[in-house]
Amino acid sequence: MDFGLSPEQRMFQESLGRHLAEASPLEVVRQARQPSFDPNRLVPGLAALGVAGLLVPEAHGGLGLGVLDAALAAEMLGRAAAPAPFVAAFVMAPLALALAGSPEQQAALLPKIAEGRLRVGAAFAEQVAARADAGVEVVQGRLSGRALFVLDFAADAYLVASRDGGLWWVEAGASGLERIPFSTIDTTRRVGELRLAATPAEPLPGASPAVLRRIIDAGRVVLAGDTLGAAQHMLEAAVDYAKTREQFGRPIGSFQAVKHMCAEMAASLEPCRAFLWYAAHAQDALPEEAALQAAHLKAHVAEVGTRLAKTATEVHGGMGFTDLLGLHHWFKRIAWNRQMLGSPEQCRREAARLRGLAA
Amino acid sequence: MDLSLSPRHQAFREEVRRFLAEHGHKAPRGHRGDHVAWQKLLIEHGYAARFIPREYGGYGAPPDILEARIIAEEFGRAQVSPGLQGQGVSMLVPTLLEVGTEEQKRRFIPPTLTGEMIWCQGYSEPQAGSDLASLRTSAVLDGDHWVVNGQKIWTSTAREADWMFALVRTEPEAPKHEGISFLLIDMRTPGIEVRPLVDMTMEANFNEVFFTDVRVPKENIVGRRGEGWRIANLVLRHERGSLADPNAMMARLLALIDLMKAERVDGRRAIDDPVLLDRLMRIEGRVQALRANDLRLLSAKVNPDHGDPRVGLAGLLVKLETTELRHELEGLAVDAMGEFGILYDRSPELRAGGTWVRSWMYYLGLIIGGGTSQIQKNIIAERGLGLPREPRTARP
Ligand SMILES: Cc1cc2nc3c(=O)[nH]c(=O)nc-3n(C[C@H](O)[C@H](O)[C@H](O)COP(=O)(O)OP(=O)(O)OC[C@H]3O[C@@H](n4cnc5c(N)ncnc54)[C@H](O)[C@@H]3O)c2cc1C
């Protein structure tokens, strides 16, 4: 029995953290909002560390690791608020190809993903919570319709889930494909809409409801990991600020109101770490619990993260509200993660269904 | 990451299950049944006092944290009493094992383990609650006896107790944390008066205890004079760990789900109310988080070279988070029942004997007892996060 990270996993987190401290300091986080910023700028560095190939099987040039390792990487990316693709490009896409791709698709695509040369977006929002006029239909082997909130939008190709539960590979330059980028409060990650009009697409032959479920669940766990890291950053920033900022001749952290805000943040966040490990491990090794754990984790970490992001901002006073300090990037990262791939309410509804408590 | 158990531990789990299948029906339920006989049976089979040496009345197995966990899990799953959990077993015995004399261990541990010697904890005083170290009850050496004068308050089970482990001031001149000693007091000694205090559940679960020239044999001190504060902190560590078992919380959550399936308003089951269901799932998510946290703490104990730098923080938050969550969980049951939720005492139409609303109130008591939530937050902030300590006021 050993419920914890291996020395290799801890070293991997540390080296990724060091890399991001250099490659993605606050100036880079800020630059991500500029139109000239290349959203894939950090990808070569991440690929060199193995982050792009974490979930790519070794036979295809990756590391062949699990969702737990992906969640640990996400934690570090969230901690740095790194403006880089991850959840779709390096988690959902390789997982989809590994689970449902044909041998030819795997051989052609997975090595390029691991090398960071092929960036893939993921269109799954309609599988989680479909909006009235969105959804993708298959007509004679071509795709038509709208896919909203496509993750890691600045991509070379997209994995699109169709209404009938199919999975499709769509090249960014395919005919009849229109790409409409969205602006969200979080400028560190790209989302948008795909409009498809009889767009040619290649099916992944192994697609099934169970495969879609696993891909979405892995995405949820990874977004929770991102929130954990972002919230940890905000907590540490607040605690440091509380130790150094003085008012009334004392550090504000000696005022109990502030001290208790910090304690509440820490007490609610720290269990999220073990929860993340457990739920991520469930994706890799406990199939009967995997979906329920992913739903509960996504909801719980979103609630804790949202509250923490507010409190940590308050500890900084007016400075917390400024662009100058930049803390808001982490606040927004947490808010973004909360809504993607299932809001807390949505995830809890699903958890209730998985528990057999609701239809 | 490896959640599997060794073949030896798997076999042990089977052994516990066989015991429960064979003997589980003999277990006492609530206040009914023979607790001492059950406790003795458990010790004989090694499911209580498992790691306590045989010479002190235990089962004498080599310490094994996973075995302890397996026992707790299986008894919880079978909803069978895991034996005595009182302050004697959970707090005094570990203390005596750590710092007691050989004589004290042989005299006090065996009857405590069987439930034939019941203990109460005499720490809090009217003027010394959160600021426990300012306690005033005094003990003055007079020949072969300590003479104790003063008052304790909030003393749970003082009326049932045969003995009290108490903190008393023996060195009035010393700084406040260094003047305290740890004393074992026979509750039948002349000069002790116990007055029940009714708590908000309307039961008298705790008491005031008055001491007037109570003579306690000199050898009943545990540790040395002035060491009481350090010793008490050893015990408090045990208490904070024992107040909140996430496996017990999970069992309670399952009972809440059953309740919400049974309770109907306007023909609709409580569980089919989307707002109540969302609250239930929210609580379930929090229970899952604390179970994972508990697994992390367990694993760190089993693997001393775990390399998990934040595990200390993960331990400090347990009392705060579990008591608060448990209070909310019980409160959701009251809400799910609506007006029926607040029926009490022997009212007609009472659900489940009124246990949900009683437990909801009881857990408010546990939020306060054993170090309030505010004190827990001070501890987390100061020890866990390194924030500046509270300014200390002048010594008494
Ligand atoms: C159900 C129950 C059982 C108990 N059983 C026992 C027992 O068996 N034996 C025993 O010895 N004691 C027992 N106690 C006593 C318990 O340990 C104390 O009640 C507790 O430590 C609080 O002390 P107090 O009641 O004096 O409250 P106070 O210390 O007066 O606290 C009042 C309020 O002030 C706050 N406060 C105090 N100091 C600070 C601070 N520094 N920072 C922020 N807030 C602060 C508290 O959080 C609380 O909200 C029991 C209590 C309860 C409720």
Short mmCIF file of N, CA and C in Angstrom, two decimals, chain A residues 250-345:
data_model
loop_
_atom_site.label_atom_id
_atom_site.label_comp_id
_atom_site.label_asym_id
_atom_site.label_seq_id
_atom_site.Cartn_x
_atom_site.Cartn_y
_atom_site.Cartn_z
N ARG A 250 1.74 46.40 12.10
CA ARG A 250 1.96 44.94 12.21
C ARG A 250 1.76 44.31 10.84
N PRO A 251 2.37 43.15 10.61
CA PRO A 251 2.03 42.42 9.39
C PRO A 251 0.54 42.07 9.41
N ILE A 252 -0.13 42.21 8.26
CA ILE A 252 -1.57 41.94 8.27
C ILE A 252 -1.87 40.48 8.61
N GLY A 253 -0.90 39.59 8.41
CA GLY A 253 -1.09 38.18 8.75
C GLY A 253 -1.16 37.95 10.25
N SER A 254 -0.87 38.97 11.05
CA SER A 254 -1.04 38.80 12.49
C SER A 254 -2.46 39.17 12.92
N PHE A 255 -3.24 39.75 12.00
CA PHE A 255 -4.66 39.98 12.31
C PHE A 255 -5.40 38.68 12.07
N GLN A 256 -6.22 38.35 13.06
CA GLN A 256 -6.84 37.03 12.96
C GLN A 256 -7.80 36.90 11.78
N ALA A 257 -8.44 38.00 11.43
CA ALA A 257 -9.36 37.91 10.28
C ALA A 257 -8.59 37.44 9.05
N VAL A 258 -7.40 37.97 8.86
CA VAL A 258 -6.58 37.59 7.70
C VAL A 258 -6.01 36.19 7.88
N LYS A 259 -5.54 35.94 9.09
CA LYS A 259 -4.96 34.62 9.38
C LYS A 259 -5.99 33.52 9.13
N HIS A 260 -7.20 33.75 9.56
CA HIS A 260 -8.23 32.73 9.37
C HIS A 260 -8.63 32.57 7.91
N MET A 261 -8.59 33.65 7.16
CA MET A 261 -8.82 33.50 5.71
C MET A 261 -7.78 32.56 5.12
N CYS A 262 -6.54 32.75 5.54
CA CYS A 262 -5.46 31.91 5.01
C CYS A 262 -5.64 30.45 5.46
N ALA A 263 -6.00 30.27 6.74
CA ALA A 263 -6.19 28.91 7.25
C ALA A 263 -7.33 28.21 6.52
N GLU A 264 -8.41 28.94 6.28
CA GLU A 264 -9.55 28.33 5.58
C GLU A 264 -9.16 27.93 4.15
N MET A 265 -8.39 28.78 3.51
CA MET A 265 -7.94 28.43 2.16
C MET A 265 -7.12 27.15 2.19
N ALA A 266 -6.16 27.10 3.11
CA ALA A 266 -5.27 25.93 3.16
C ALA A 266 -6.05 24.67 3.55
N ALA A 267 -6.95 24.82 4.53
CA ALA A 267 -7.67 23.64 5.02
C ALA A 267 -8.61 23.08 3.95
N SER A 268 -9.13 23.94 3.10
CA SER A 268 -10.01 23.42 2.05
C SER A 268 -9.21 22.91 0.85
N LEU A 269 -8.07 23.51 0.60
CA LEU A 269 -7.32 23.13 -0.61
C LEU A 269 -6.51 21.84 -0.44
N GLU A 270 -5.89 21.68 0.72
CA GLU A 270 -4.95 20.56 0.85
C GLU A 270 -5.61 19.19 0.60
N PRO A 271 -6.84 18.96 1.08
CA PRO A 271 -7.45 17.65 0.75
C PRO A 271 -7.69 17.46 -0.75
N CYS A 272 -7.76 18.56 -1.49
CA CYS A 272 -7.95 18.43 -2.95
C CYS A 272 -6.75 17.71 -3.59
N ARG A 273 -5.60 17.84 -2.96
CA ARG A 273 -4.40 17.21 -3.52
C ARG A 273 -4.55 15.68 -3.47
N ALA A 274 -4.90 15.16 -2.30
CA ALA A 274 -5.09 13.71 -2.18
C ALA A 274 -6.26 13.27 -3.06
N PHE A 275 -7.29 14.09 -3.12
CA PHE A 275 -8.45 13.76 -3.94
C PHE A 275 -8.04 13.66 -5.41
N LEU A 276 -7.24 14.61 -5.85
CA LEU A 276 -6.75 14.57 -7.24
C LEU A 276 -5.98 13.27 -7.49
N TRP A 277 -5.07 12.94 -6.58
CA TRP A 277 -4.29 11.71 -6.76
C TRP A 277 -5.21 10.51 -6.88
N TYR A 278 -6.19 10.48 -5.97
CA TYR A 278 -7.06 9.30 -5.94
C TYR A 278 -7.90 9.21 -7.22
N ALA A 279 -8.53 10.32 -7.58
CA ALA A 279 -9.43 10.29 -8.74
C ALA A 279 -8.63 10.05 -10.02
N ALA A 280 -7.42 10.59 -10.10
CA ALA A 280 -6.60 10.37 -11.29
C ALA A 280 -6.16 8.91 -11.35
N HIS A 281 -5.77 8.40 -10.19
CA HIS A 281 -5.38 6.98 -10.13
C HIS A 281 -6.56 6.10 -10.52
N ALA A 282 -7.76 6.51 -10.15
CA ALA A 282 -8.95 5.72 -10.51
C ALA A 282 -9.09 5.63 -12.02
N GLN A 283 -8.74 6.70 -12.75
CA GLN A 283 -8.83 6.66 -14.21
C GLN A 283 -7.88 5.59 -14.76
N ASP A 284 -6.74 5.44 -14.10
CA ASP A 284 -5.73 4.51 -14.59
C ASP A 284 -5.97 3.08 -14.12
N ALA A 285 -6.56 2.92 -12.93
CA ALA A 285 -6.52 1.59 -12.32
C ALA A 285 -7.83 1.11 -11.67
N LEU A 286 -8.81 1.98 -11.50
CA LEU A 286 -10.03 1.57 -10.80
C LEU A 286 -11.24 1.89 -11.69
N PRO A 287 -11.43 1.15 -12.78
CA PRO A 287 -12.45 1.53 -13.77
C PRO A 287 -13.86 1.67 -13.19
N GLU A 288 -14.19 0.88 -12.19
CA GLU A 288 -15.58 0.94 -11.70
C GLU A 288 -15.87 2.24 -10.95
N GLU A 289 -14.83 2.91 -10.46
CA GLU A 289 -15.02 4.16 -9.73
C GLU A 289 -14.69 5.38 -10.59
N ALA A 290 -14.09 5.18 -11.76
CA ALA A 290 -13.43 6.28 -12.46
C ALA A 290 -14.36 7.46 -12.75
N ALA A 291 -15.53 7.17 -13.32
CA ALA A 291 -16.41 8.27 -13.73
C ALA A 291 -16.93 9.04 -12.53
N LEU A 292 -17.32 8.32 -11.51
CA LEU A 292 -17.85 9.00 -10.31
C LEU A 292 -16.79 9.87 -9.67
N GLN A 293 -15.58 9.35 -9.56
CA GLN A 293 -14.50 10.13 -8.95
C GLN A 293 -14.21 11.37 -9.77
N ALA A 294 -14.21 11.23 -11.09
CA ALA A 294 -13.92 12.39 -11.94
C ALA A 294 -14.98 13.46 -11.76
N ALA A 295 -16.25 13.05 -11.71
CA ALA A 295 -17.33 14.03 -11.58
C ALA A 295 -17.25 14.74 -10.23
N HIS A 296 -17.07 13.95 -9.16
CA HIS A 296 -16.98 14.57 -7.83
C HIS A 296 -15.75 15.47 -7.72
N LEU A 297 -14.64 15.00 -8.23
CA LEU A 297 -13.41 15.79 -8.14
C LEU A 297 -13.58 17.12 -8.87
N LYS A 298 -14.08 17.05 -10.09
CA LYS A 298 -14.21 18.27 -10.89
C LYS A 298 -15.08 19.30 -10.16
N ALA A 299 -16.21 18.81 -9.60
CA ALA A 299 -17.12 19.72 -8.91
C ALA A 299 -16.48 20.27 -7.63
N HIS A 300 -15.90 19.38 -6.85
CA HIS A 300 -15.38 19.80 -5.54
C HIS A 300 -14.22 20.78 -5.69
N VAL A 301 -13.30 20.46 -6.56
CA VAL A 301 -12.12 21.33 -6.71
C VAL A 301 -12.54 22.69 -7.29
N ALA A 302 -13.55 22.67 -8.16
CA ALA A 302 -14.04 23.94 -8.69
C ALA A 302 -14.62 24.82 -7.58
N GLU A 303 -15.37 24.21 -6.67
CA GLU A 303 -15.96 24.99 -5.58
C GLU A 303 -14.87 25.54 -4.66
N VAL A 304 -13.95 24.67 -4.27
CA VAL A 304 -12.87 25.11 -3.39
C VAL A 304 -12.03 26.19 -4.09
N GLY A 305 -11.72 25.95 -5.35
CA GLY A 305 -10.88 26.88 -6.09
C GLY A 305 -11.53 28.25 -6.24
N THR A 306 -12.81 28.26 -6.54
CA THR A 306 -13.51 29.54 -6.74
C THR A 306 -13.49 30.37 -5.47
N ARG A 307 -13.79 29.70 -4.36
CA ARG A 307 -13.82 30.42 -3.09
C ARG A 307 -12.42 30.92 -2.73
N LEU A 308 -11.44 30.06 -2.96
CA LEU A 308 -10.07 30.42 -2.63
C LEU A 308 -9.60 31.60 -3.49
N ALA A 309 -9.96 31.58 -4.76
CA ALA A 309 -9.51 32.65 -5.66
C ALA A 309 -10.06 33.99 -5.18
N LYS A 310 -11.28 33.98 -4.71
CA LYS A 310 -11.87 35.22 -4.18
C LYS A 310 -11.13 35.65 -2.91
N THR A 311 -10.94 34.71 -2.00
CA THR A 311 -10.33 35.05 -0.72
C THR A 311 -8.89 35.53 -0.90
N ALA A 312 -8.13 34.84 -1.72
CA ALA A 312 -6.73 35.22 -1.92
C ALA A 312 -6.65 36.62 -2.52
N THR A 313 -7.58 36.95 -3.39
CA THR A 313 -7.61 38.29 -3.97
C THR A 313 -7.86 39.31 -2.86
N GLU A 314 -8.82 39.01 -1.99
CA GLU A 314 -9.16 39.93 -0.89
C GLU A 314 -7.98 40.16 0.04
N VAL A 315 -7.20 39.11 0.31
CA VAL A 315 -6.06 39.27 1.22
C VAL A 315 -5.09 40.33 0.67
N HIS A 316 -5.04 40.48 -0.64
CA HIS A 316 -4.15 41.45 -1.25
C HIS A 316 -4.72 42.87 -1.28
N GLY A 317 -5.94 43.04 -0.76
CA GLY A 317 -6.52 44.39 -0.78
C GLY A 317 -6.67 44.90 -2.20
N GLY A 318 -6.58 46.22 -2.37
CA GLY A 318 -6.75 46.83 -3.68
C GLY A 318 -5.75 46.30 -4.70
N MET A 319 -4.56 45.98 -4.20
CA MET A 319 -3.53 45.44 -5.08
C MET A 319 -3.99 44.16 -5.76
N GLY A 320 -4.80 43.37 -5.04
CA GLY A 320 -5.28 42.11 -5.59
C GLY A 320 -6.16 42.30 -6.82
N PHE A 321 -6.79 43.48 -6.89
CA PHE A 321 -7.74 43.76 -7.96
C PHE A 321 -7.05 44.35 -9.19
N THR A 322 -5.78 44.65 -9.07
CA THR A 322 -5.10 45.34 -10.17
C THR A 322 -4.54 44.37 -11.21
N ASP A 323 -4.37 44.93 -12.41
CA ASP A 323 -3.64 44.20 -13.44
C ASP A 323 -2.15 44.20 -13.11
N LEU A 324 -1.72 45.27 -12.41
CA LEU A 324 -0.31 45.41 -12.05
C LEU A 324 0.23 44.17 -11.34
N LEU A 325 -0.50 43.67 -10.37
CA LEU A 325 -0.06 42.49 -9.63
C LEU A 325 -0.19 41.23 -10.48
N GLY A 326 -1.23 41.18 -11.28
CA GLY A 326 -1.39 40.04 -12.20
C GLY A 326 -2.03 38.81 -11.59
N LEU A 327 -2.40 38.89 -10.32
CA LEU A 327 -3.01 37.73 -9.66
C LEU A 327 -4.30 37.31 -10.36
N HIS A 328 -4.92 38.25 -11.03
CA HIS A 328 -6.21 37.96 -11.67
C HIS A 328 -6.10 36.88 -12.74
N HIS A 329 -4.89 36.70 -13.28
CA HIS A 329 -4.76 35.64 -14.29
C HIS A 329 -5.09 34.27 -13.69
N TRP A 330 -4.72 34.08 -12.45
CA TRP A 330 -4.98 32.79 -11.78
C TRP A 330 -6.45 32.69 -11.38
N PHE A 331 -6.99 33.81 -10.94
CA PHE A 331 -8.43 33.87 -10.63
C PHE A 331 -9.23 33.43 -11.85
N LYS A 332 -8.84 33.95 -13.01
CA LYS A 332 -9.59 33.67 -14.23
C LYS A 332 -9.35 32.25 -14.72
N ARG A 333 -8.16 31.77 -14.51
CA ARG A 333 -7.85 30.39 -14.88
C ARG A 333 -8.78 29.43 -14.13
N ILE A 334 -8.95 29.71 -12.84
CA ILE A 334 -9.81 28.86 -12.01
C ILE A 334 -11.27 28.98 -12.46
N ALA A 335 -11.68 30.22 -12.78
CA ALA A 335 -13.07 30.43 -13.23
C ALA A 335 -13.32 29.71 -14.55
N TRP A 336 -12.34 29.70 -15.42
CA TRP A 336 -12.44 29.04 -16.73
C TRP A 336 -12.56 27.53 -16.54
N ASN A 337 -11.66 26.98 -15.72
CA ASN A 337 -11.70 25.53 -15.48
C ASN A 337 -13.04 25.09 -14.92
N ARG A 338 -13.62 25.96 -14.09
CA ARG A 338 -14.89 25.62 -13.44
C ARG A 338 -15.99 25.32 -14.46
N GLN A 339 -16.03 26.08 -15.55
CA GLN A 339 -17.13 25.93 -16.49
C GLN A 339 -16.88 24.88 -17.57
N MET A 340 -15.63 24.62 -17.90
CA MET A 340 -15.33 23.73 -19.02
C MET A 340 -15.55 22.27 -18.65
N LEU A 341 -16.06 21.49 -19.58
CA LEU A 341 -16.29 20.05 -19.42
C LEU A 341 -17.20 19.72 -18.24
N GLY A 342 -18.06 20.66 -17.89
CA GLY A 342 -19.04 20.37 -16.85
C GLY A 342 -18.89 21.26 -15.65
N SER A 343 -19.89 22.11 -15.41
CA SER A 343 -19.91 22.96 -14.22
C SER A 343 -20.08 22.06 -12.99
N PRO A 344 -19.86 22.62 -11.80
CA PRO A 344 -20.05 21.80 -10.60
C PRO A 344 -21.46 21.20 -10.53
N GLU A 345 -22.46 21.99 -10.87
CA GLU A 345 -23.84 21.47 -10.80
C GLU A 345 -24.02 20.31 -11.78
#
